[in-house]
PDB file of C-alpha atoms in Angstrom:
ATOM      1  CA  MET A   1     -19.377 -14.609 -20.502  1.00 90.00           C
ATOM      2  CA  LYS A   2     -18.147 -11.315 -19.066  1.00 95.00           C
ATOM      3  CA  ILE A   3     -17.673 -10.852 -15.326  1.00 96.00           C
ATOM      4  CA  ASN A   4     -16.197  -8.036 -13.278  1.00 96.00           C
ATOM      5  CA  LEU A   5     -12.986  -8.421 -11.308  1.00 96.00           C
ATOM      6  CA  ARG A   6     -14.861  -8.614  -8.034  1.00 95.00           C
ATOM      7  CA  LYS A   7     -16.916 -11.569  -9.265  1.00 96.00           C
ATOM      8  CA  SER A   8     -13.741 -13.106 -10.673  1.00 97.00           C
ATOM      9  CA  ALA A   9     -12.114 -12.985  -7.237  1.00 96.00           C
ATOM     10  CA  ALA A  10     -15.151 -14.657  -5.665  1.00 96.00           C
ATOM     11  CA  ILE A  11     -15.181 -17.363  -8.353  1.00 97.00           C
ATOM     12  CA  GLN A  12     -11.460 -17.973  -7.826  1.00 98.00           C
ATOM     13  CA  GLN A  13     -12.043 -18.537  -4.113  1.00 98.00           C
ATOM     14  CA  GLU A  14     -14.893 -20.947  -4.833  1.00 97.00           C
ATOM     15  CA  ILE A  15     -12.714 -22.817  -7.336  1.00 98.00           C
ATOM     16  CA  LEU A  16     -10.064 -23.321  -4.656  1.00 97.00           C
ATOM     17  CA  GLN A  17     -12.683 -24.652  -2.227  1.00 97.00           C
ATOM     18  CA  VAL A  18     -14.008 -27.134  -4.789  1.00 97.00           C
ATOM     19  CA  ILE A  19     -10.463 -28.228  -5.682  1.00 97.00           C
ATOM     20  CA  LYS A  20      -9.742 -28.802  -1.996  1.00 97.00           C
ATOM     21  CA  SER A  21     -12.827 -30.982  -1.605  1.00 95.00           C
ATOM     22  CA  LEU A  22     -11.990 -32.938  -4.779  1.00 94.00           C
ATOM     23  CA  ALA A  23      -8.423 -33.482  -3.571  1.00 93.00           C
ATOM     24  CA  GLU A  24      -9.778 -35.036  -0.371  1.00 93.00           C
ATOM     25  CA  LEU A  25     -11.768 -37.719  -2.208  1.00 90.00           C
ATOM     26  CA  LYS A  26     -10.487 -41.196  -1.504  1.00 91.00           C
ATOM     27  CA  SER A  27      -9.422 -43.609  -4.213  1.00 91.00           C
ATOM     28  CA  ALA A  28      -9.616 -46.701  -1.997  1.00 92.00           C
ATOM     29  CA  ILE A  29     -12.388 -49.234  -2.498  1.00 91.00           C
ATOM     30  CA  GLU A  30     -13.485 -51.739   0.093  1.00 91.00           C
ATOM     31  CA  PHE A  31     -14.765 -55.131  -0.977  1.00 89.00           C
ATOM     32  CA  ASN A  32     -16.289 -57.692   1.322  1.00 89.00           C
ATOM     33  CA  GLU A  33     -16.607 -61.414   0.905  1.00 89.00           C
ATOM     34  CA  PHE A  34     -20.303 -61.256  -0.005  1.00 90.00           C
ATOM     35  CA  GLU A  35     -19.986 -58.989  -3.028  1.00 87.00           C
ATOM     36  CA  GLN A  36     -20.579 -60.724  -6.328  1.00 88.00           C
ATOM     37  CA  ASN A  37     -19.807 -58.168  -9.014  1.00 88.00           C
ATOM     38  CA  ILE A  38     -16.620 -56.493  -7.854  1.00 91.00           C
ATOM     39  CA  GLU A  39     -15.644 -55.511 -11.398  1.00 93.00           C
ATOM     40  CA  ASP A  40     -18.659 -53.207 -11.744  1.00 92.00           C
ATOM     41  CA  LYS A  41     -18.001 -51.610  -8.356  1.00 91.00           C
ATOM     42  CA  PHE A  42     -14.315 -51.186  -9.208  1.00 94.00           C
ATOM     43  CA  ASN A  43     -15.024 -49.666 -12.634  1.00 95.00           C
ATOM     44  CA  LYS A  44     -17.699 -47.337 -11.255  1.00 94.00           C
ATOM     45  CA  LYS A  45     -15.403 -46.043  -8.463  1.00 94.00           C
ATOM     46  CA  ARG A  46     -12.471 -45.710 -10.876  1.00 95.00           C
ATOM     47  CA  ALA A  47     -14.555 -43.738 -13.402  1.00 96.00           C
ATOM     48  CA  GLU A  48     -15.940 -41.487 -10.653  1.00 95.00           C
ATOM     49  CA  TYR A  49     -12.488 -40.870  -9.198  1.00 95.00           C
ATOM     50  CA  LEU A  50     -10.851 -40.142 -12.559  1.00 96.00           C
ATOM     51  CA  THR A  51     -13.728 -37.861 -13.570  1.00 96.00           C
ATOM     52  CA  ASN A  52     -13.233 -35.871 -10.363  1.00 95.00           C
ATOM     53  CA  GLN A  53      -9.477 -35.711 -10.952  1.00 96.00           C
ATOM     54  CA  GLN A  54     -10.093 -34.384 -14.474  1.00 97.00           C
ATOM     55  CA  LEU A  55     -12.537 -31.822 -13.083  1.00 97.00           C
ATOM     56  CA  MET A  56      -9.882 -30.761 -10.584  1.00 97.00           C
ATOM     57  CA  ALA A  57      -7.319 -30.349 -13.398  1.00 97.00           C
ATOM     58  CA  ASP A  58      -9.851 -28.378 -15.455  1.00 98.00           C
ATOM     59  CA  LEU A  59     -10.636 -26.145 -12.477  1.00 98.00           C
ATOM     60  CA  TYR A  60      -6.928 -25.431 -12.016  1.00 98.00           C
ATOM     61  CA  THR A  61      -6.809 -24.348 -15.656  1.00 97.00           C
ATOM     62  CA  VAL A  62      -9.800 -22.040 -15.204  1.00 98.00           C
ATOM     63  CA  TYR A  63      -8.381 -20.684 -11.933  1.00 98.00           C
ATOM     64  CA  TYR A  64      -5.018 -19.770 -13.404  1.00 98.00           C
ATOM     65  CA  THR A  65      -6.602 -18.398 -16.571  1.00 97.00           C
ATOM     66  CA  LEU A  66      -8.700 -16.079 -14.397  1.00 97.00           C
ATOM     67  CA  ARG A  67      -5.650 -15.134 -12.337  1.00 97.00           C
ATOM     68  CA  ASN A  68      -3.646 -14.290 -15.455  1.00 97.00           C
ATOM     69  CA  GLN A  69      -6.458 -12.218 -16.930  1.00 97.00           C
ATOM     70  CA  THR A  70      -6.967 -10.470 -13.592  1.00 97.00           C
ATOM     71  CA  ALA A  71      -3.262  -9.698 -13.291  1.00 96.00           C
ATOM     72  CA  SER A  72      -3.176  -8.209 -16.793  1.00 97.00           C
ATOM     73  CA  LEU A  73      -6.269  -6.103 -16.168  1.00 97.00           C
ATOM     74  CA  ASN A  74      -4.951  -5.001 -12.764  1.00 97.00           C
ATOM     75  CA  GLN A  75      -1.859  -3.662 -14.497  1.00 97.00           C
ATOM     76  CA  GLU A  76      -3.749  -2.062 -17.385  1.00 97.00           C
ATOM     77  CA  THR A  77      -6.310  -0.286 -15.208  1.00 97.00           C
ATOM     78  CA  GLY A  78      -3.933   0.908 -12.501  1.00 97.00           C
ATOM     79  CA  ILE A  79      -5.306  -1.391  -9.810  1.00 98.00           C
ATOM     80  CA  ASN A  80      -1.792  -2.601  -8.954  1.00 97.00           C
ATOM     81  CA  LYS A  81      -0.722   0.988  -8.286  1.00 98.00           C
ATOM     82  CA  ILE A  82      -3.792   1.607  -6.112  1.00 98.00           C
ATOM     83  CA  LEU A  83      -3.110  -1.571  -4.127  1.00 98.00           C
ATOM     84  CA  ALA A  84       0.509  -0.513  -3.603  1.00 98.00           C
ATOM     85  CA  ASP A  85      -0.605   2.979  -2.538  1.00 98.00           C
ATOM     86  CA  ILE A  86      -3.071   1.497  -0.038  1.00 98.00           C
ATOM     87  CA  GLU A  87      -0.335  -0.668   1.466  1.00 98.00           C
ATOM     88  CA  LEU A  88       2.047   2.293   1.592  1.00 98.00           C
ATOM     89  CA  ASN A  89      -0.538   4.377   3.467  1.00 98.00           C
ATOM     90  CA  LYS A  90      -1.151   1.514   5.902  1.00 98.00           C
ATOM     91  CA  LYS A  91       2.593   1.353   6.647  1.00 98.00           C
ATOM     92  CA  LEU A  92       2.696   5.124   7.069  1.00 98.00           C
ATOM     93  CA  VAL A  93      -0.171   4.853   9.579  1.00 98.00           C
ATOM     94  CA  GLU A  94       1.842   2.229  11.494  1.00 98.00           C
ATOM     95  CA  THR A  95       4.928   4.445  11.493  1.00 97.00           C
ATOM     96  CA  ALA A  96       3.068   7.552  12.639  1.00 98.00           C
ATOM     97  CA  THR A  97       1.169   5.540  15.263  1.00 98.00           C
ATOM     98  CA  ARG A  98       4.454   4.601  16.926  1.00 97.00           C
ATOM     99  CA  ILE A  99       5.205   8.304  17.378  1.00 97.00           C
ATOM    100  CA  LYS A 100       1.617   9.146  18.390  1.00 97.00           C
ATOM    101  CA  ASN A 101       1.718   6.537  21.159  1.00 97.00           C
ATOM    102  CA  MET A 102       4.914   7.897  22.722  1.00 95.00           C
ATOM    103  CA  SER A 103       4.968  10.188  25.695  1.00 94.00           C
ATOM    104  CA  ALA A 104       6.353  13.621  24.973  1.00 94.00           C
ATOM    105  CA  ALA A 105       9.937  14.472  25.837  1.00 93.00           C
ATOM    106  CA  MET A 106      10.791  16.506  28.892  1.00 92.00           C
ATOM    107  CA  ASP A 107      11.700  20.028  28.001  1.00 91.00           C
ATOM    108  CA  LEU A 108      15.391  20.818  27.991  1.00 92.00           C
ATOM    109  CA  GLU A 109      15.144  23.075  31.011  1.00 94.00           C
ATOM    110  CA  MET A 110      13.711  20.210  33.104  1.00 93.00           C
ATOM    111  CA  ILE A 111      16.447  17.856  31.885  1.00 92.00           C
ATOM    112  CA  ASN A 112      19.140  20.404  32.837  1.00 93.00           C
ATOM    113  CA  ARG A 113      17.649  20.915  36.314  1.00 92.00           C
ATOM    114  CA  ARG A 114      17.597  17.178  36.979  1.00 88.00           C
ATOM    115  CA  LEU A 115      21.158  16.762  35.726  1.00 89.00           C
ATOM    116  CA  GLU A 116      22.290  19.646  37.906  1.00 88.00           C
ATOM    117  CA  LYS A 117      20.620  17.995  40.895  1.00 85.00           C
ATOM    118  CA  ILE A 118      22.507  14.779  40.143  1.00 82.00           C
ATOM    119  CA  ARG A 119      25.814  16.626  39.806  1.00 82.00           C
ATOM    120  CA  SER A 120      25.372  18.487  43.067  1.00 83.00           C
ATOM    121  CA  SER A 121      24.010  15.564  45.040  1.00 77.00           C
ATOM    122  CA  GLU A 122      25.834  14.347  48.096  1.00 71.00           C
ATOM    123  CA  LYS A 123      24.893  10.741  47.323  1.00 68.00           C
ATOM    124  CA  LYS A 124      27.517   9.035  45.236  1.00 65.00           C
ATOM    125  CA  ASP A 125      26.589   5.421  45.877  1.00 62.00           C
ATOM    126  CA  LEU A 126      25.989   2.804  43.178  1.00 59.00           C
ATOM    127  CA  TYR A 127      22.197   2.745  43.539  1.00 60.00           C
ATOM    128  CA  PHE A 128      21.653   6.453  43.138  1.00 64.00           C
ATOM    129  CA  GLU A 129      20.136   7.439  39.789  1.00 69.00           C
ATOM    130  CA  LYS A 130      22.815   9.172  37.701  1.00 78.00           C
ATOM    131  CA  THR A 131      20.916   9.657  34.447  1.00 86.00           C
ATOM    132  CA  VAL A 132      17.856  11.429  33.144  1.00 89.00           C
ATOM    133  CA  ASP A 133      15.794   9.501  30.593  1.00 91.00           C
ATOM    134  CA  THR A 134      13.337  11.031  28.178  1.00 92.00           C
ATOM    135  CA  ASN A 135      11.957  10.508  24.694  1.00 91.00           C
ATOM    136  CA  CYS A 136      13.377  12.441  21.816  1.00 93.00           C
ATOM    137  CA  VAL A 137       9.866  13.143  20.489  1.00 95.00           C
ATOM    138  CA  ASN A 138       8.178  16.323  21.618  1.00 94.00           C
ATOM    139  CA  ALA A 139       4.473  17.219  21.836  1.00 94.00           C
ATOM    140  CA  GLU A 140       4.551  18.895  18.417  1.00 96.00           C
ATOM    141  CA  ASP A 141       5.920  15.693  16.845  1.00 96.00           C
ATOM    142  CA  ILE A 142       3.089  13.720  18.442  1.00 97.00           C
ATOM    143  CA  LYS A 143       0.482  16.208  17.172  1.00 97.00           C
ATOM    144  CA  ASN A 144       2.013  16.042  13.673  1.00 98.00           C
ATOM    145  CA  ALA A 145       1.835  12.242  13.813  1.00 98.00           C
ATOM    146  CA  GLU A 146      -1.863  12.400  14.750  1.00 98.00           C
ATOM    147  CA  ASN A 147      -2.546  14.719  11.811  1.00 98.00           C
ATOM    148  CA  SER A 148      -0.583  12.453   9.490  1.00 98.00           C
ATOM    149  CA  ILE A 149      -2.558   9.417  10.609  1.00 98.00           C
ATOM    150  CA  SER A 150      -5.811  11.195   9.765  1.00 98.00           C
ATOM    151  CA  LYS A 151      -4.467  12.140   6.342  1.00 98.00           C
ATOM    152  CA  TYR A 152      -3.220   8.591   5.619  1.00 98.00           C
ATOM    153  CA  LYS A 153      -6.551   7.089   6.673  1.00 98.00           C
ATOM    154  CA  GLN A 154      -8.388   9.505   4.371  1.00 98.00           C
ATOM    155  CA  ASN A 155      -6.064   8.414   1.561  1.00 98.00           C
ATOM    156  CA  ILE A 156      -6.821   4.754   2.291  1.00 98.00           C
ATOM    157  CA  ARG A 157     -10.581   5.393   2.201  1.00 98.00           C
ATOM    158  CA  GLN A 158     -10.351   7.265  -1.107  1.00 98.00           C
ATOM    159  CA  LEU A 159      -8.061   4.663  -2.665  1.00 98.00           C
ATOM    160  CA  SER A 160     -10.351   1.858  -1.458  1.00 98.00           C
ATOM    161  CA  ASP A 161     -13.321   3.593  -3.084  1.00 98.00           C
ATOM    162  CA  ASP A 162     -11.364   3.957  -6.326  1.00 98.00           C
ATOM    163  CA  LEU A 163     -10.353   0.296  -6.126  1.00 98.00           C
ATOM    164  CA  LEU A 164     -13.923  -0.865  -5.597  1.00 97.00           C
ATOM    165  CA  GLU A 165     -15.092   1.198  -8.565  1.00 97.00           C
ATOM    166  CA  LEU A 166     -12.413  -0.279 -10.828  1.00 97.00           C
ATOM    167  CA  ASN A 167     -13.083  -3.833  -9.608  1.00 96.00           C
ATOM    168  CA  VAL A 168     -16.764  -3.460 -10.453  1.00 96.00           C
ATOM    169  CA  GLN A 169     -16.300  -1.669 -13.789  1.00 97.00           C
ATOM    170  CA  THR A 170     -13.442  -3.765 -15.186  1.00 97.00           C
ATOM    171  CA  LYS A 171     -14.622  -6.889 -16.977  1.00 97.00           C
ATOM    172  CA  LEU A 172     -12.911 -10.050 -18.130  1.00 96.00           C
ATOM    173  CA  THR A 173     -14.185 -12.806 -20.379  1.00 96.00           C
ATOM    174  CA  ILE A 174     -14.579 -16.460 -19.467  1.00 96.00           C
ATOM    175  CA  ASP A 175     -14.665 -18.604 -22.580  1.00 95.00           C
ATOM    176  CA  PRO A 176     -17.691 -20.901 -22.986  1.00 95.00           C
ATOM    177  CA  GLN A 177     -15.740 -24.116 -22.361  1.00 96.00           C
ATOM    178  CA  GLN A 178     -14.312 -22.807 -19.087  1.00 96.00           C
ATOM    179  CA  TYR A 179     -17.716 -21.462 -18.096  1.00 96.00           C
ATOM    180  CA  GLN A 180     -19.141 -24.964 -18.612  1.00 96.00           C
ATOM    181  CA  ILE A 181     -16.453 -26.360 -16.274  1.00 96.00           C
ATOM    182  CA  LEU A 182     -17.594 -23.891 -13.622  1.00 96.00           C
ATOM    183  CA  VAL A 183     -21.215 -24.986 -14.156  1.00 96.00           C
ATOM    184  CA  THR A 184     -20.200 -28.668 -13.873  1.00 95.00           C
ATOM    185  CA  ALA A 185     -18.415 -27.925 -10.598  1.00 96.00           C
ATOM    186  CA  GLY A 186     -21.483 -26.113  -9.270  1.00 95.00           C
ATOM    187  CA  ILE A 187     -19.640 -22.773  -8.957  1.00 96.00           C
ATOM    188  CA  VAL A 188     -21.901 -20.849 -11.348  1.00 94.00           C
ATOM    189  CA  SER A 189     -25.321 -21.658 -12.729  1.00 89.00           C
TER     190      SER A 189
END
């Protein structure tokens, strides 16, 4: 059976959910004093538990087979590069956003006037402000950051579209035996 990478990702998530539920099944059996045929109850519970454990092991095999095939196809088709480029653009948005959110620096003339006022002030006590604080980012830097953010977000949208297209077009094959395991687990029909 052939499935696209998007369907493969969904199946992988379902496999993990089924494995989690199988792992939570209890192996303990409770017998009370009135039960007559404890051997049948024991054997039935044991068989059920071991069958579920085998299904869990089989599902792990299918899961990691799908992951390996997906990883190979991601490399072959360039999906890994697209994913890395998307993450890069997200980090560039974060970096530019820090600049965009800053207040612009005072102009140098204003800084010099304030410093001159401090120098010529009569107050020389400890509580008098003796510094001028400003950002080192000017209004042009902030505008450039805003433009960069727009560009990076456009890149992310385009790359995401390309990624979706590749995930839908790229197919992998599930062998019949593994497909049957997925049917048994109720993941596919």
